[in-house]
PDB file of C-alpha atoms in Angstrom:
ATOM      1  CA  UNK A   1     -23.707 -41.360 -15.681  1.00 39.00           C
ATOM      2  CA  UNK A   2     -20.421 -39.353 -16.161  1.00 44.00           C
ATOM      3  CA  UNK A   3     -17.516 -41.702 -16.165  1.00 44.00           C
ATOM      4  CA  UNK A   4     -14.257 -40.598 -14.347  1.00 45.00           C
ATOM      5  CA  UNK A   5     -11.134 -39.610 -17.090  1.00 46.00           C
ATOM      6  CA  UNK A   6      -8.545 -41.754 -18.333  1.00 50.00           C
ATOM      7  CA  UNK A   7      -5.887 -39.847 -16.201  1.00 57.00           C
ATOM      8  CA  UNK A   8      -7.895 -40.484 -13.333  1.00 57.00           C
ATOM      9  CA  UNK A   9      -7.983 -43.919 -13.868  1.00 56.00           C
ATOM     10  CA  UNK A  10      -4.255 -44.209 -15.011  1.00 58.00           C
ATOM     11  CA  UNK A  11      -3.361 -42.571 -11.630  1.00 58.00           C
ATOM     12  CA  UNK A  12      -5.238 -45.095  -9.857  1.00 65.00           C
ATOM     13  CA  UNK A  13      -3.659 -47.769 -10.629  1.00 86.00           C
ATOM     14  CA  UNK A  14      -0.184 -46.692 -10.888  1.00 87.00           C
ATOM     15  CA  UNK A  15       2.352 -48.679  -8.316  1.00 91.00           C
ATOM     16  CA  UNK A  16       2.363 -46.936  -5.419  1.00 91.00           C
ATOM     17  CA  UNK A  17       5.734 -46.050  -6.024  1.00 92.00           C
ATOM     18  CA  UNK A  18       5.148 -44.681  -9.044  1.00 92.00           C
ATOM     19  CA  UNK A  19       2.274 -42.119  -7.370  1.00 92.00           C
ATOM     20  CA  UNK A  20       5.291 -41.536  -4.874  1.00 94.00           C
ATOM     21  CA  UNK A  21       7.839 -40.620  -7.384  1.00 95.00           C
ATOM     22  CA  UNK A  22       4.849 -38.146  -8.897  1.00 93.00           C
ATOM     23  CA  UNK A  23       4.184 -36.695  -5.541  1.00 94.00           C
ATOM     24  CA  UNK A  24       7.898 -36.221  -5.013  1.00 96.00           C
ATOM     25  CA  UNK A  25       8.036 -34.259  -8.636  1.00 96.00           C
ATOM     26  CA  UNK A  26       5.250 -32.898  -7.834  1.00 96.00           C
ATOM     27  CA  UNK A  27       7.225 -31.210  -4.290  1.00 97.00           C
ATOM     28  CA  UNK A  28       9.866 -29.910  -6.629  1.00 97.00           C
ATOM     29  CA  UNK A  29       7.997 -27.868  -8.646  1.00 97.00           C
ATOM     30  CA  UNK A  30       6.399 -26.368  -6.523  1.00 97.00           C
ATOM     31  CA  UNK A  31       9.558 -25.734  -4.663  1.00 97.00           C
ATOM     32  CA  UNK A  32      10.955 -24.242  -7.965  1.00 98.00           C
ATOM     33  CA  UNK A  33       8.199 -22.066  -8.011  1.00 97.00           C
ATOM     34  CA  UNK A  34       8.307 -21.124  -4.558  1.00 97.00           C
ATOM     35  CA  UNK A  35      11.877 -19.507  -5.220  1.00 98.00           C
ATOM     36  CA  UNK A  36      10.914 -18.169  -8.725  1.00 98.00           C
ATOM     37  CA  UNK A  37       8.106 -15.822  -6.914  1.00 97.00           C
ATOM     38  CA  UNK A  38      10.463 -15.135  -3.614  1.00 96.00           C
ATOM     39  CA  UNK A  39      13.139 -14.207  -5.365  1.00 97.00           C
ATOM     40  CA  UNK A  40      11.315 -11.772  -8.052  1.00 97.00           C
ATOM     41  CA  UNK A  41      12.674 -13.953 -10.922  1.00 98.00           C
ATOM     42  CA  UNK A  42      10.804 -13.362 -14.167  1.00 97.00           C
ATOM     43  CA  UNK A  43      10.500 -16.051 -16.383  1.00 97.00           C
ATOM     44  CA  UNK A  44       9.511 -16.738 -20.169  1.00 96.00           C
ATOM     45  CA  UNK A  45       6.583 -18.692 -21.390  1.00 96.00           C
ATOM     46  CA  UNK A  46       8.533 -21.300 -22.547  1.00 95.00           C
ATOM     47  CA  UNK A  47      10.339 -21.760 -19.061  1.00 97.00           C
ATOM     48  CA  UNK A  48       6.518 -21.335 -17.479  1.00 97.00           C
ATOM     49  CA  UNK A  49       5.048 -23.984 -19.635  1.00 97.00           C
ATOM     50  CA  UNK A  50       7.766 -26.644 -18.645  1.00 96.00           C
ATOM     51  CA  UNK A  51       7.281 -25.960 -14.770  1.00 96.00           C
ATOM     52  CA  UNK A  52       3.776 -26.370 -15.127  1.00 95.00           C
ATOM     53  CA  UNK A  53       3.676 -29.389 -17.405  1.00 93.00           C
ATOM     54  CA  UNK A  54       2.323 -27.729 -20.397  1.00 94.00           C
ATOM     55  CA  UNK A  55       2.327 -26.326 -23.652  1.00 93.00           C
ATOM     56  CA  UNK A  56       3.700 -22.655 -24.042  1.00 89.00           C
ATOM     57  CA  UNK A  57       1.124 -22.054 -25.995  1.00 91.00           C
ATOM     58  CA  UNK A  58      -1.367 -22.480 -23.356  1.00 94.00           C
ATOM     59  CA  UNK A  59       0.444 -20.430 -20.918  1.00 94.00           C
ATOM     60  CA  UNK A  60      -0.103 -17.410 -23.532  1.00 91.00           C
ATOM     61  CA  UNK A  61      -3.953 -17.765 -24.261  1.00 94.00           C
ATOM     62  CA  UNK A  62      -4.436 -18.105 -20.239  1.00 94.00           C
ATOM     63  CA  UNK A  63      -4.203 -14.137 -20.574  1.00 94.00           C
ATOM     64  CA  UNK A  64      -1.893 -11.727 -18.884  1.00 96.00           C
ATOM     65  CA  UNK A  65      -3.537 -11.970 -15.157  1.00 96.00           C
ATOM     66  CA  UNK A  66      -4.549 -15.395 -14.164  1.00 97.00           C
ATOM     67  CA  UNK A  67      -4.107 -18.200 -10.790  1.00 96.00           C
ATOM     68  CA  UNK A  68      -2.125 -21.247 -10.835  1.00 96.00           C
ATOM     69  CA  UNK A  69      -2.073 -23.357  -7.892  1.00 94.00           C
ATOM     70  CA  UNK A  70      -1.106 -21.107  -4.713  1.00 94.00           C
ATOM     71  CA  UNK A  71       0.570 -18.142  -7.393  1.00 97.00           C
ATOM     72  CA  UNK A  72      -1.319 -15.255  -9.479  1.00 97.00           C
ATOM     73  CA  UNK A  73       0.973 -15.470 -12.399  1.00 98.00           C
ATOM     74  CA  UNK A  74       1.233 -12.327 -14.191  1.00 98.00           C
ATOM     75  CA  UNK A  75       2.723 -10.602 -17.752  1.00 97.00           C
ATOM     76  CA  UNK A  76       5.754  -8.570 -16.436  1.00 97.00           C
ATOM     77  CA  UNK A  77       6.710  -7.643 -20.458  1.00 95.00           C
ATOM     78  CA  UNK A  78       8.107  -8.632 -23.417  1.00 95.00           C
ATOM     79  CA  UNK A  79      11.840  -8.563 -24.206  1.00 93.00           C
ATOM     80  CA  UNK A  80      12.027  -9.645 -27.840  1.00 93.00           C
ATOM     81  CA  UNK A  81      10.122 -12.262 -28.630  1.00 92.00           C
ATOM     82  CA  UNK A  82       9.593 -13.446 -25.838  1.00 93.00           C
ATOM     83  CA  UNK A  83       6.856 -12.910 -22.899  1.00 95.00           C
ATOM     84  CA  UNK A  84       8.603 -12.568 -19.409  1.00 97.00           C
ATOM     85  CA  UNK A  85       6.014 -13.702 -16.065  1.00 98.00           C
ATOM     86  CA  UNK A  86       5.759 -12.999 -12.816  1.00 98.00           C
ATOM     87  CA  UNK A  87       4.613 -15.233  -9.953  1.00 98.00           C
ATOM     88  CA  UNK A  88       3.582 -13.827  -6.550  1.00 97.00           C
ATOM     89  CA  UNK A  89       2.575 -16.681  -3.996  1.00 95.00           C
ATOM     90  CA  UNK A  90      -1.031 -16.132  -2.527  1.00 93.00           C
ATOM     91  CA  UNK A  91      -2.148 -18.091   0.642  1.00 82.00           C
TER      92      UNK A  91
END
């Protein structure tokens, strides 16, 4: 039997309010990214990782072509050391 994740279970019994707040968070981002991608802003890993709730180092391995949610996220180029992205909304 495969037993459902901690998150999982965590989320389930959060307060209602509490899922609410998450959802609401949750609305933002992608709101955020909604205007990154309409407005052709590039941004850098770093910035990437924090919209998506994750470590910039994860955001680099992913490759320079790859899907998150309803955006293809894509390597524009590097200025410095740092890696500038792209996203460009898909429906």
């Amino acid at each position: 039997m495969i037993e459902p994740s901690t998150n999982i279970l965590d989320e389930v019994q959060l307060p209602r309010e509490e899922r609410v707040i998450q959802l609401q968070n949750l609305i933002e981002t992608l709101r955020i990214a909604e205007e990154i991608a309409g407005k052709g802003y590039l941004i850098s890993s770093s910035e990437l990782a924090d919209l998506m709730d994750i470590n910039a180092s994860a955001v680099t391995s992913r490759g320079d072509h790859w899907s998150w949610r309803n955006w293809v996220v894509s390597r524009v180029r590097r200025e410095g050391n740092q890696i500038l992205w792209q996203l460009e909304r898909i429906d």
